[in-house]
PDB file of C-alpha atoms and ligand atoms in Angstrom:
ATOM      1  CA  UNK A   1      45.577 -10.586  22.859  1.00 68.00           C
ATOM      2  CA  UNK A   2      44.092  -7.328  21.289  1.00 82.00           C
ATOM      3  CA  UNK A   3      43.365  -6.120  17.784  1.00 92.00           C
ATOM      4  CA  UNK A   4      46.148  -3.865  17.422  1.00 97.00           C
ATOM      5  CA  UNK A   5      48.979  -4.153  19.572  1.00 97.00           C
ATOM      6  CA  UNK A   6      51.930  -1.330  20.183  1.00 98.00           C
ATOM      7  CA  UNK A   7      55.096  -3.739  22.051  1.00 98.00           C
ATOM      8  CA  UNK A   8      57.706  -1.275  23.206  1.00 98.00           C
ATOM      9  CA  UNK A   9      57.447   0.462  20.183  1.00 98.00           C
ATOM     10  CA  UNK A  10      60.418   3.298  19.509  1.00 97.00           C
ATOM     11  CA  UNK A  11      60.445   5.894  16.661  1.00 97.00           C
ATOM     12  CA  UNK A  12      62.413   9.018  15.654  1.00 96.00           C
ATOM     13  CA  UNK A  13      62.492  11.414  13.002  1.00 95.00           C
ATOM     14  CA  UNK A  14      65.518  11.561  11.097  1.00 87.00           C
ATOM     15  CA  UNK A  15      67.794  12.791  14.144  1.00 69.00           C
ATOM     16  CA  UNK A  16      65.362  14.827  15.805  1.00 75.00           C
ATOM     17  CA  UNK A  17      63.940  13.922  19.624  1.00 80.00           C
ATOM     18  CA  UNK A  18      62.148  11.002  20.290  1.00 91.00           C
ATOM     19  CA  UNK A  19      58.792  10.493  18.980  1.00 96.00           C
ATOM     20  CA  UNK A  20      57.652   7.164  20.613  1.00 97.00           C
ATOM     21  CA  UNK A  21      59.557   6.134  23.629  1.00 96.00           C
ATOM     22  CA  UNK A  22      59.028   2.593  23.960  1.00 97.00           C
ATOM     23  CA  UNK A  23      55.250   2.752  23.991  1.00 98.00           C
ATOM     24  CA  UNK A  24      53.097  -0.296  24.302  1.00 98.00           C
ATOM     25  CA  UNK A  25      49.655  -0.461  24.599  1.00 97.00           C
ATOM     26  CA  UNK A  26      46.957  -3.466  23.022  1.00 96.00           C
ATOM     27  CA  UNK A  27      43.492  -2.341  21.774  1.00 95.00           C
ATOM     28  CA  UNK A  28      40.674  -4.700  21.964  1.00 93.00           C
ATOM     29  CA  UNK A  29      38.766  -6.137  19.077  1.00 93.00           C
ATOM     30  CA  UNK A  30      35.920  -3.663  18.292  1.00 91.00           C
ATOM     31  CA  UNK A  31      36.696  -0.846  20.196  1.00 91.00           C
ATOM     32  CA  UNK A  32      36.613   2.670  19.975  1.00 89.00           C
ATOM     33  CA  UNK A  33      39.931   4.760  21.383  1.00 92.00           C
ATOM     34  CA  UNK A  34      40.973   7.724  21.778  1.00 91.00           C
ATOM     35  CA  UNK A  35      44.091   8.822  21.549  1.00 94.00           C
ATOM     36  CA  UNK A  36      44.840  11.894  23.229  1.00 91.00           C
ATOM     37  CA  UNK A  37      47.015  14.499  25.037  1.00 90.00           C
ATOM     38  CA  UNK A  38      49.186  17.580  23.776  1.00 90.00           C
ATOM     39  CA  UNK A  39      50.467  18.695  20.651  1.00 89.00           C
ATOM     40  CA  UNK A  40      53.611  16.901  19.920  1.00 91.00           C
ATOM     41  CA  UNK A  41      53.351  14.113  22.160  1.00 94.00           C
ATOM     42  CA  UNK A  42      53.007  11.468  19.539  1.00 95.00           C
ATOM     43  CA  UNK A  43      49.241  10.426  18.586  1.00 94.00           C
ATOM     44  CA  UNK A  44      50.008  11.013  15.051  1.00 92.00           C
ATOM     45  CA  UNK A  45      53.145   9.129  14.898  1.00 95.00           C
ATOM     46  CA  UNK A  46      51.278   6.234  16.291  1.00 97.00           C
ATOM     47  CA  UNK A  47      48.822   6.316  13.469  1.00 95.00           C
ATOM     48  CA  UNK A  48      51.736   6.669  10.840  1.00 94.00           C
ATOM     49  CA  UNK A  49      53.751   3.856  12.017  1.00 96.00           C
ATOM     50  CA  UNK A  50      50.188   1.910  12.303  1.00 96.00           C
ATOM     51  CA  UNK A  51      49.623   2.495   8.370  1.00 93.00           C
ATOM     52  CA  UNK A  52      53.551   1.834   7.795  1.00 94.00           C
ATOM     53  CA  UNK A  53      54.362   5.368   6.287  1.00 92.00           C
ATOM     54  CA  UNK A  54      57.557   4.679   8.531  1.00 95.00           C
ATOM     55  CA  UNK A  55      58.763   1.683  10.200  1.00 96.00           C
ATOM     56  CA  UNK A  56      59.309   1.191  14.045  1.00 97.00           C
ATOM     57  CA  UNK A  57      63.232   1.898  15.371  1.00 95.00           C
ATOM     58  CA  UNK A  58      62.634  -0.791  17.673  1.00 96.00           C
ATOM     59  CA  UNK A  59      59.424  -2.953  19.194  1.00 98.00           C
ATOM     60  CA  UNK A  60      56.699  -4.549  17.093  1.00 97.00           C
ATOM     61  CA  UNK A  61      53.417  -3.622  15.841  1.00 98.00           C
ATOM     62  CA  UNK A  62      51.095  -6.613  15.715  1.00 97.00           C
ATOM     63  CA  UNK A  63      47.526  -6.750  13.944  1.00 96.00           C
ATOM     64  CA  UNK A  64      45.250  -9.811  14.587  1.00 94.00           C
ATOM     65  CA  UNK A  65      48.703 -10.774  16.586  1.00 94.00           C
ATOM     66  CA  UNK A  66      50.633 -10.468  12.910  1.00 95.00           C
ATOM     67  CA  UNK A  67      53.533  -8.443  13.066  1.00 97.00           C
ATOM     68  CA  UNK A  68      52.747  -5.772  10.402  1.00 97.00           C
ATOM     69  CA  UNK A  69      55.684  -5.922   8.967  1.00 96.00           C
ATOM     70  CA  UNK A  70      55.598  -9.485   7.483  1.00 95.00           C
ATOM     71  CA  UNK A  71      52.127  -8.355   5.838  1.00 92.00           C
ATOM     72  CA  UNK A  72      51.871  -7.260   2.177  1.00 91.00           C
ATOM     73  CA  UNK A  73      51.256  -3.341   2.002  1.00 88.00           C
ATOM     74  CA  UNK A  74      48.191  -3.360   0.169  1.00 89.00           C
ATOM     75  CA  UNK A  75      46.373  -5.983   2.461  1.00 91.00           C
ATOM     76  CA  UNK A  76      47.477  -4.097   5.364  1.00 93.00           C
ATOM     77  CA  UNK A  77      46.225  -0.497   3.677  1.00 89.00           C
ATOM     78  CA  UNK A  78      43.445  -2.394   2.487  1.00 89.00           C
ATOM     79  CA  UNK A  79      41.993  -3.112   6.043  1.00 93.00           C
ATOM     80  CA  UNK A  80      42.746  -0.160   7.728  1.00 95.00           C
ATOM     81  CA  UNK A  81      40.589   3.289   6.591  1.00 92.00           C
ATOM     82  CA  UNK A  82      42.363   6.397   7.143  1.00 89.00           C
ATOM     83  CA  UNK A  83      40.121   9.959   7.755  1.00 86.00           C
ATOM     84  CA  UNK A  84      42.798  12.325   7.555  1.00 79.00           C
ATOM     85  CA  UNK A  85      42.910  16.111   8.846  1.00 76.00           C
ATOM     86  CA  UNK A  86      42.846  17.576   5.413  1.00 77.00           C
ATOM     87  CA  UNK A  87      40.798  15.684   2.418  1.00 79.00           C
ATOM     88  CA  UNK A  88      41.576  16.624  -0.894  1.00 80.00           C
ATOM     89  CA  UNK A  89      38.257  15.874  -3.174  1.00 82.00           C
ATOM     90  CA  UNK A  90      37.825  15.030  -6.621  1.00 80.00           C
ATOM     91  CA  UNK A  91      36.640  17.726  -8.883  1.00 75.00           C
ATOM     92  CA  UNK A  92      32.970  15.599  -9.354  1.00 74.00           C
ATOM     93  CA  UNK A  93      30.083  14.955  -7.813  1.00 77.00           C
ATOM     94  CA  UNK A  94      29.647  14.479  -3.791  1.00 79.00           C
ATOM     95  CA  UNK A  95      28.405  10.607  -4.680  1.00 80.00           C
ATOM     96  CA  UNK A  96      31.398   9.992  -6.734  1.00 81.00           C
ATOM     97  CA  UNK A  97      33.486  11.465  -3.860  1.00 85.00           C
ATOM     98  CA  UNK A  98      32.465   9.176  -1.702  1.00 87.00           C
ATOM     99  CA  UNK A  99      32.327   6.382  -4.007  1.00 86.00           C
ATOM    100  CA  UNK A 100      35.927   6.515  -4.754  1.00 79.00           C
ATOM    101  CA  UNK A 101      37.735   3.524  -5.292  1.00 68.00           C
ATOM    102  CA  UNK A 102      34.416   1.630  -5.128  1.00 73.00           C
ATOM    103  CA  UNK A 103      32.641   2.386  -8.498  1.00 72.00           C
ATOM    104  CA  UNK A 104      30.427  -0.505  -7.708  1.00 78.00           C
ATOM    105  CA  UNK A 105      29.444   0.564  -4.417  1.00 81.00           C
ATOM    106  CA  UNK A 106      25.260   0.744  -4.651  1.00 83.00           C
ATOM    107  CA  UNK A 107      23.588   4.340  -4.029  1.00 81.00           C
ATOM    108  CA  UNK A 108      21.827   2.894  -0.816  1.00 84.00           C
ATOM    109  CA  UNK A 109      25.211   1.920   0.574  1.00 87.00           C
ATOM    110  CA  UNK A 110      26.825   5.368  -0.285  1.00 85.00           C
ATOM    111  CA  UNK A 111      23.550   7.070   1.216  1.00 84.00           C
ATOM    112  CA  UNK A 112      23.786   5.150   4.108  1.00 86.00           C
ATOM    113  CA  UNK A 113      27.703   6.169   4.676  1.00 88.00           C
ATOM    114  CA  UNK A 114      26.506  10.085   4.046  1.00 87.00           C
ATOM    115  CA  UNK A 115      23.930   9.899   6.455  1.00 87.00           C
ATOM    116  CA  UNK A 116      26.064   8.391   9.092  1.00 84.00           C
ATOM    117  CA  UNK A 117      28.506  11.394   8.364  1.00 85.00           C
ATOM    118  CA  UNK A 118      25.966  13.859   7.521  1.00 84.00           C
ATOM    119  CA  UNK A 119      26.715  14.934   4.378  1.00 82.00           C
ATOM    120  CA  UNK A 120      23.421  13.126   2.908  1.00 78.00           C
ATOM    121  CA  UNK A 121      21.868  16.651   3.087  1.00 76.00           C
ATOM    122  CA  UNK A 122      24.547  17.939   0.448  1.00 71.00           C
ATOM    123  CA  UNK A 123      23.653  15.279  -1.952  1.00 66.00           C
ATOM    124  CA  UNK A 124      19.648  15.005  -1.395  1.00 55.00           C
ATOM    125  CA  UNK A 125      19.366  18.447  -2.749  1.00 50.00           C
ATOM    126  CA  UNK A 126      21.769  18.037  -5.955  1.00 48.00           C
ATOM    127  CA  UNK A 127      20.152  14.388  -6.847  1.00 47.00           C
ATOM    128  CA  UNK A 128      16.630  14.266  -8.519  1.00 46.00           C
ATOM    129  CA  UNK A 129      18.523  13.933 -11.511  1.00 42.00           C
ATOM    130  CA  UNK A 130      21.133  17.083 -11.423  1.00 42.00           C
ATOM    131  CA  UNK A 131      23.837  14.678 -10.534  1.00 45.00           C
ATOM    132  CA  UNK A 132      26.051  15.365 -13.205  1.00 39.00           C
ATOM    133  CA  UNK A 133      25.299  19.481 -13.029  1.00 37.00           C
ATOM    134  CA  UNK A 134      27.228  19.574  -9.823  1.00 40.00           C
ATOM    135  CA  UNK A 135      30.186  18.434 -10.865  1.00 43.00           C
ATOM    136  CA  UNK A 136      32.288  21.303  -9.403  1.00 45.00           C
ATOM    137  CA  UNK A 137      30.860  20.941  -6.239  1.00 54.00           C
ATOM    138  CA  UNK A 138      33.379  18.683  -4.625  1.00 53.00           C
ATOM    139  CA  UNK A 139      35.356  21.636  -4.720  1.00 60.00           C
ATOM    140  CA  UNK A 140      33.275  24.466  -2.833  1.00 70.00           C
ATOM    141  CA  UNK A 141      32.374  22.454   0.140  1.00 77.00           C
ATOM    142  CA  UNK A 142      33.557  23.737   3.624  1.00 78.00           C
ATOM    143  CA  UNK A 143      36.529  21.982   5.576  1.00 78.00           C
ATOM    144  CA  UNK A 144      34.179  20.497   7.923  1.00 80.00           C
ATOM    145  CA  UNK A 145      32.072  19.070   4.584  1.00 83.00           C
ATOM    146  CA  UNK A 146      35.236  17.764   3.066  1.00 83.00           C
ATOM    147  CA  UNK A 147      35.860  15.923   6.483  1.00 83.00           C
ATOM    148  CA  UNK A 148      32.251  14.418   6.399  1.00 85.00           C
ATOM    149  CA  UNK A 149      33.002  13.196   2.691  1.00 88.00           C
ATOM    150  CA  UNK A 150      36.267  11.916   4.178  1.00 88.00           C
ATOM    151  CA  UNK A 151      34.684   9.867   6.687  1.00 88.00           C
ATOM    152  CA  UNK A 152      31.619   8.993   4.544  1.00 90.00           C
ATOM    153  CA  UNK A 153      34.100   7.371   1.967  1.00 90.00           C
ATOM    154  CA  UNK A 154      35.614   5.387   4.733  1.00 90.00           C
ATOM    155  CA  UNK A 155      32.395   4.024   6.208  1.00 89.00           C
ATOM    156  CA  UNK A 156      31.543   3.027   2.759  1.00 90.00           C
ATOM    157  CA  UNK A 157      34.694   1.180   2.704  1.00 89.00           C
ATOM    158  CA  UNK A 158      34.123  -1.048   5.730  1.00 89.00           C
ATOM    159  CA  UNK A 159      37.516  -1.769   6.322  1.00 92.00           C
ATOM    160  CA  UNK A 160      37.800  -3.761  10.491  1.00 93.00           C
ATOM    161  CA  UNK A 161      40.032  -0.405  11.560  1.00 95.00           C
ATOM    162  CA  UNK A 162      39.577   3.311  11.038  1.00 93.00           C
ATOM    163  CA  UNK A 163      42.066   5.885  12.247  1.00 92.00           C
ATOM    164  CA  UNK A 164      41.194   9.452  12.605  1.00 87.00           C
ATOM    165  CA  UNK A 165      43.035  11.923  12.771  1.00 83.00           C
ATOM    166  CA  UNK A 166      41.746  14.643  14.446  1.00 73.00           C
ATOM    167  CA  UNK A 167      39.450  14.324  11.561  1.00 66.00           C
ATOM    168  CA  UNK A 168      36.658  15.877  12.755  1.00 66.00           C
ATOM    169  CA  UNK A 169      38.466  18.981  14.161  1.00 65.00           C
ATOM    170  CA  UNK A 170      36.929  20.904  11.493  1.00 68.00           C
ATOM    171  CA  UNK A 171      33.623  20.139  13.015  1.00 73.00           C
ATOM    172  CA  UNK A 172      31.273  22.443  15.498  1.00 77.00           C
ATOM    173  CA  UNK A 173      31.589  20.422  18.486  1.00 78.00           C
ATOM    174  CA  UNK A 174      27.556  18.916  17.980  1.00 79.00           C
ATOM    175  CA  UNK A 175      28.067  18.070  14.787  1.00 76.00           C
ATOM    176  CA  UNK A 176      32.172  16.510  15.724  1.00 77.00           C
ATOM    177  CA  UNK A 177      30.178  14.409  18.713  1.00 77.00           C
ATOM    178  CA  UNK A 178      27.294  13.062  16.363  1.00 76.00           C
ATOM    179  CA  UNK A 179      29.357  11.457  13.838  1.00 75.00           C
ATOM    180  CA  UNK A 180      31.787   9.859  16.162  1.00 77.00           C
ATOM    181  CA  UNK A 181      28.632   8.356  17.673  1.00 76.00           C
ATOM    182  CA  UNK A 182      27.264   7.170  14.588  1.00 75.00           C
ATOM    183  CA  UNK A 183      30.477   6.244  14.306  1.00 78.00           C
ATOM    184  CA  UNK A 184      30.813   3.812  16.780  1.00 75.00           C
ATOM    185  CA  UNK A 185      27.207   2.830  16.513  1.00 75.00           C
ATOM    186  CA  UNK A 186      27.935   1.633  13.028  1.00 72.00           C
ATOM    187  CA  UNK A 187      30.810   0.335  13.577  1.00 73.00           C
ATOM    188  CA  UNK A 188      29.949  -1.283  17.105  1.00 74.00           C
ATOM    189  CA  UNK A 189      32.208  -4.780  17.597  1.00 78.00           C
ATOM    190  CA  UNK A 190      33.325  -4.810  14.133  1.00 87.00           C
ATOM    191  CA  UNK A 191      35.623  -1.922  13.721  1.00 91.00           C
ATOM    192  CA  UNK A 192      38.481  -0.738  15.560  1.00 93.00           C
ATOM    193  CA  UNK A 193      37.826   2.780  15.299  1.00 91.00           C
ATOM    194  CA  UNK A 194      41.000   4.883  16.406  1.00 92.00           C
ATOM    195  CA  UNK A 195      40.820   8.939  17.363  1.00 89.00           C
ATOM    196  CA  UNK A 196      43.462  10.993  18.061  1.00 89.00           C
ATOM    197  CA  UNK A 197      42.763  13.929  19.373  1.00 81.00           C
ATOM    198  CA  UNK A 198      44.490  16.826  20.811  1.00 69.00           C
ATOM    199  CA  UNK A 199      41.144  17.295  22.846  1.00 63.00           C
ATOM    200  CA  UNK A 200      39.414  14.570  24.669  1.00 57.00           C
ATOM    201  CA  UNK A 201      35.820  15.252  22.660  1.00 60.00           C
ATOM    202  CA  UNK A 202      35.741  11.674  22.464  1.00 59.00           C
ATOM    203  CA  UNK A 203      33.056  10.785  25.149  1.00 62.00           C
ATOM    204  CA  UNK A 204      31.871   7.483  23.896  1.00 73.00           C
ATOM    205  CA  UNK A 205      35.191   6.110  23.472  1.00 84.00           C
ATOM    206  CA  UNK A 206      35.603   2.232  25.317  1.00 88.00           C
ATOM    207  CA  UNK A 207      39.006   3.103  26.021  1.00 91.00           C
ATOM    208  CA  UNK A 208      41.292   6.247  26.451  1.00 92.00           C
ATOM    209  CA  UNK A 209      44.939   6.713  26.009  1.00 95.00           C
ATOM    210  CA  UNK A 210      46.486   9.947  27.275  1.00 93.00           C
ATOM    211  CA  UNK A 211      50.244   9.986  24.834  1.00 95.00           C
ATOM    212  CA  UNK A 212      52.568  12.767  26.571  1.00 95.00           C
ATOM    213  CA  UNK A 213      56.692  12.570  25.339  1.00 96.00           C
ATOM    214  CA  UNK A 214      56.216   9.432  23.273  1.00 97.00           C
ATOM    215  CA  UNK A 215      54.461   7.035  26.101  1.00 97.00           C
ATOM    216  CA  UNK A 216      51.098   5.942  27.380  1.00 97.00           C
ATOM    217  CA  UNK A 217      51.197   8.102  30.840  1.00 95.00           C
ATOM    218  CA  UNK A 218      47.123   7.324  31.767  1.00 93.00           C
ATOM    219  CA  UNK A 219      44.611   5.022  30.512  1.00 93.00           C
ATOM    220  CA  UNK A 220      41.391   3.932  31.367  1.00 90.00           C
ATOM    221  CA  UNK A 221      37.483   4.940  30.661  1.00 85.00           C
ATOM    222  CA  UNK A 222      36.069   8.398  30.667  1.00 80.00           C
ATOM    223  CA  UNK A 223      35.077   7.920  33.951  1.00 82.00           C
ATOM    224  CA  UNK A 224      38.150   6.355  35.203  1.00 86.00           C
ATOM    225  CA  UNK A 225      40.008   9.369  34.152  1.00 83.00           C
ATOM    226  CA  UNK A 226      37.539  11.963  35.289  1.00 79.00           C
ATOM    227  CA  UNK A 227      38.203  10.422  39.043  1.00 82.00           C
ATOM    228  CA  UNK A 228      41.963  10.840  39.023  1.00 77.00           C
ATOM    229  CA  UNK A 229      42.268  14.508  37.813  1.00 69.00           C
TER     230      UNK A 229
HETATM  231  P1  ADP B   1      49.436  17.562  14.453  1.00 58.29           P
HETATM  232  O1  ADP B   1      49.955  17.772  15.826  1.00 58.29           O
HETATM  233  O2  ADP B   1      48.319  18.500  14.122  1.00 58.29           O
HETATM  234  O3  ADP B   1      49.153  16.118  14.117  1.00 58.29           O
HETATM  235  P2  ADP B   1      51.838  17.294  12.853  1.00 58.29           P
HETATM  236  O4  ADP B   1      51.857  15.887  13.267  1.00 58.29           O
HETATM  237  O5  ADP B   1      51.907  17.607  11.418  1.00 58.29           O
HETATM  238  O6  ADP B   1      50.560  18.059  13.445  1.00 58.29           O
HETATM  239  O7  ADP B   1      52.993  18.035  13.590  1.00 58.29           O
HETATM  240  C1  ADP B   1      53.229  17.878  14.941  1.00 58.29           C
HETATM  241  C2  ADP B   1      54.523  18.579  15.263  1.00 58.29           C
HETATM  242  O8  ADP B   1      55.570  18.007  14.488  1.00 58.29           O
HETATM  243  C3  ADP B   1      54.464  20.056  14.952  1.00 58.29           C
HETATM  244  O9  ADP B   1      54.812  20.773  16.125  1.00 58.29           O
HETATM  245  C4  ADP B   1      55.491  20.282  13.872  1.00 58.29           C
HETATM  246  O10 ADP B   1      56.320  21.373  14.182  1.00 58.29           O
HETATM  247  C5  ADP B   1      56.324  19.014  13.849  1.00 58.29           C
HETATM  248  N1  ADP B   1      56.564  18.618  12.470  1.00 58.29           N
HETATM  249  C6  ADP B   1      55.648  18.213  11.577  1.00 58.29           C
HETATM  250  N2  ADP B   1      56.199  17.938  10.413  1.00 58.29           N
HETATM  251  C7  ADP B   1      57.521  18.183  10.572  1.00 58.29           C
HETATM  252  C8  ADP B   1      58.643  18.080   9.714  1.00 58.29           C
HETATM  253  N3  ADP B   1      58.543  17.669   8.442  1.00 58.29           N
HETATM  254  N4  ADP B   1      59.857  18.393  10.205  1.00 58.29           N
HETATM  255  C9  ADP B   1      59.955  18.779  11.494  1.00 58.29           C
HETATM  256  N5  ADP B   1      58.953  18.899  12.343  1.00 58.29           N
HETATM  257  C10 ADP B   1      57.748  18.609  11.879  1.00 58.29           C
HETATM  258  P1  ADP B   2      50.795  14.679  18.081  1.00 58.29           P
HETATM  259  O1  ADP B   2      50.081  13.980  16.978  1.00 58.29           O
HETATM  260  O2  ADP B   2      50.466  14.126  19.441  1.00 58.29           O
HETATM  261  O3  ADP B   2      50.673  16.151  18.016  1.00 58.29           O
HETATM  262  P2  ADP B   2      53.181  13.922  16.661  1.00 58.29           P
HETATM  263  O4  ADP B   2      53.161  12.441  16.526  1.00 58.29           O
HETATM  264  O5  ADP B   2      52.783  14.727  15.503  1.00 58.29           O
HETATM  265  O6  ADP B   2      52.346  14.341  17.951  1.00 58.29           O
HETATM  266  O7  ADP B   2      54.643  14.375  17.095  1.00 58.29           O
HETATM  267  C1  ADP B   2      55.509  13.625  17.964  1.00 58.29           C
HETATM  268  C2  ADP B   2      56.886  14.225  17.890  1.00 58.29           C
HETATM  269  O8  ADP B   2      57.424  13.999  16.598  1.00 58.29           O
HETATM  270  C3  ADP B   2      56.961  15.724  18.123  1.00 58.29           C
HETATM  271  O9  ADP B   2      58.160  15.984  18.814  1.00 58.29           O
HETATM  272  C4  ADP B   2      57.000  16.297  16.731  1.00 58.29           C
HETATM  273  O10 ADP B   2      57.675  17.519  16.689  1.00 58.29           O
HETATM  274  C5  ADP B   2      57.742  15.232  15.951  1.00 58.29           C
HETATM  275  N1  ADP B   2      57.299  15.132  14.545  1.00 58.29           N
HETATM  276  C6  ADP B   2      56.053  14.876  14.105  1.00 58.29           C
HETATM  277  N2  ADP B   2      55.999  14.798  12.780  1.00 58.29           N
HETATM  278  C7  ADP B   2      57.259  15.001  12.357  1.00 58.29           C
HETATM  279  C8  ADP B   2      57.872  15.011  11.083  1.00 58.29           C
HETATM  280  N3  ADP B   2      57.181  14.786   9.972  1.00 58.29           N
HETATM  281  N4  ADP B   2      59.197  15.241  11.034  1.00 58.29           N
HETATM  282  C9  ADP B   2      59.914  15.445  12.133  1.00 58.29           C
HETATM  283  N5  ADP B   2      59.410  15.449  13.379  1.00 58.29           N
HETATM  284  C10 ADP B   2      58.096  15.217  13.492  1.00 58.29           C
END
């Protein structure tokens, strides 16, 4: 009875290998997982299918027990925020970056998202009034800066899951394990926030999922896992 739920789900590229081989796995209301394991094994086809770029070969996806398939598009991309690896930004301010899509979003809001992804430091010194002057500045800000814009935009959003991923990979590994706290802190019981990551970083995650050839081969707390290796 989880919040997302993966029921023997198969999926292959065109007529390439396996992607997903049968995989089913339920994550609980609120949680924070991480999806990890090595390159290839699937993590990012999970969060595809979850977003419905492609459809499952076989098995079901359920959301809030819904099959996602008999939901309408936009209210299913409307509830789920995706941080992806790469952010492409708007040639405008940092504020209207993160305001996308939300013109009515308040500044205390938006301040509040760039603090929790620490980026408010980037637009504290170009406010005062010099908000329009940086208009090109969208544009010159590091990977890892893009990726905190990226993630500020989707706290801002609120939607009740967020996938990353490995959206922070840009990150120094301080900086990477502050916002996913925030992160979670923010989001705590609300959001099902959803990591994959090629490296398990993730240290406050409720739940990990180690995705090798297309399947769930360990899962369990950091702890948990720490025991058996
Ligand atoms: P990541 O592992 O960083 O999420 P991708 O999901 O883009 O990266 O790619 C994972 C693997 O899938 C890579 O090894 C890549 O070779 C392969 N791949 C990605 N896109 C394609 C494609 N269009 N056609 C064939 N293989 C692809
Ligand atoms: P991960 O995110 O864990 O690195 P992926 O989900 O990207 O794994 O990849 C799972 C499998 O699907 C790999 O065998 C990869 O080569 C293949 N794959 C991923 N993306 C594509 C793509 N766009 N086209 C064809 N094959 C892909």
């Amino acid at each position: 009875e989880g919040h997302v739920v993966f029921e023997n789900v198969t999926f292959c590229y065109d007529n390439r290998q396996t992607a997903l081989n049968g995989i089913s796995f339920s994550i609980p209301k609120g949680a924070t997982v991480a999806l990890v394991g090595p390159s290839g094994g699937g993590k990012s086809t999970i969060l595809r299918l979850l977003f419905r770029f492609y459809d499952p070969a076989s098995g079901r996806i359920c959301i809030d027990g819904q099959d996602i398939r008999s939901v309408y598009q936009s209210s299913l991309r409307k509830s789920i925020g995706v941080v992806p690896q790469d952010t492409v930004l708007f040639n405008d301010t940092i504020l209207y970056n993160i305001r996308y899509g939300d013109v009515n979003a308040d500044e205390e809001a938006v301040i509040k998202a760039a603090k929790a992804a620490q980026i408010h430091d980037k637009i504290l010194s170009f406010s005062d009034g010099y908000e329009t002057k940086v208009g090109e500045r969208g544009l010159r800000l590091s990977g890892g800066e893009k990726q905190r814009v990226a993630i500020a935009r989707t706290i801002l959003k609120d939607p009740p899951i967020i996938l990353l991923d490995e959206a922070t990979s840009a990150l120094d590994t301080t900086t990477e394990r502050q916002i996913q706290k925030a992160l979670s802190t923010m989001t705590k019981d609300r959001t099902t926030l959803v990591i994959a990551h090629r490296l398990s970083t993730i240290i406050n995650a409720d739940l990990i999922l180690v995705i090798k050839d297309g399947t769930v081969v360990e899962t369990g707390t950091h702890e948990e896992l720490i025991k058996k290796m």
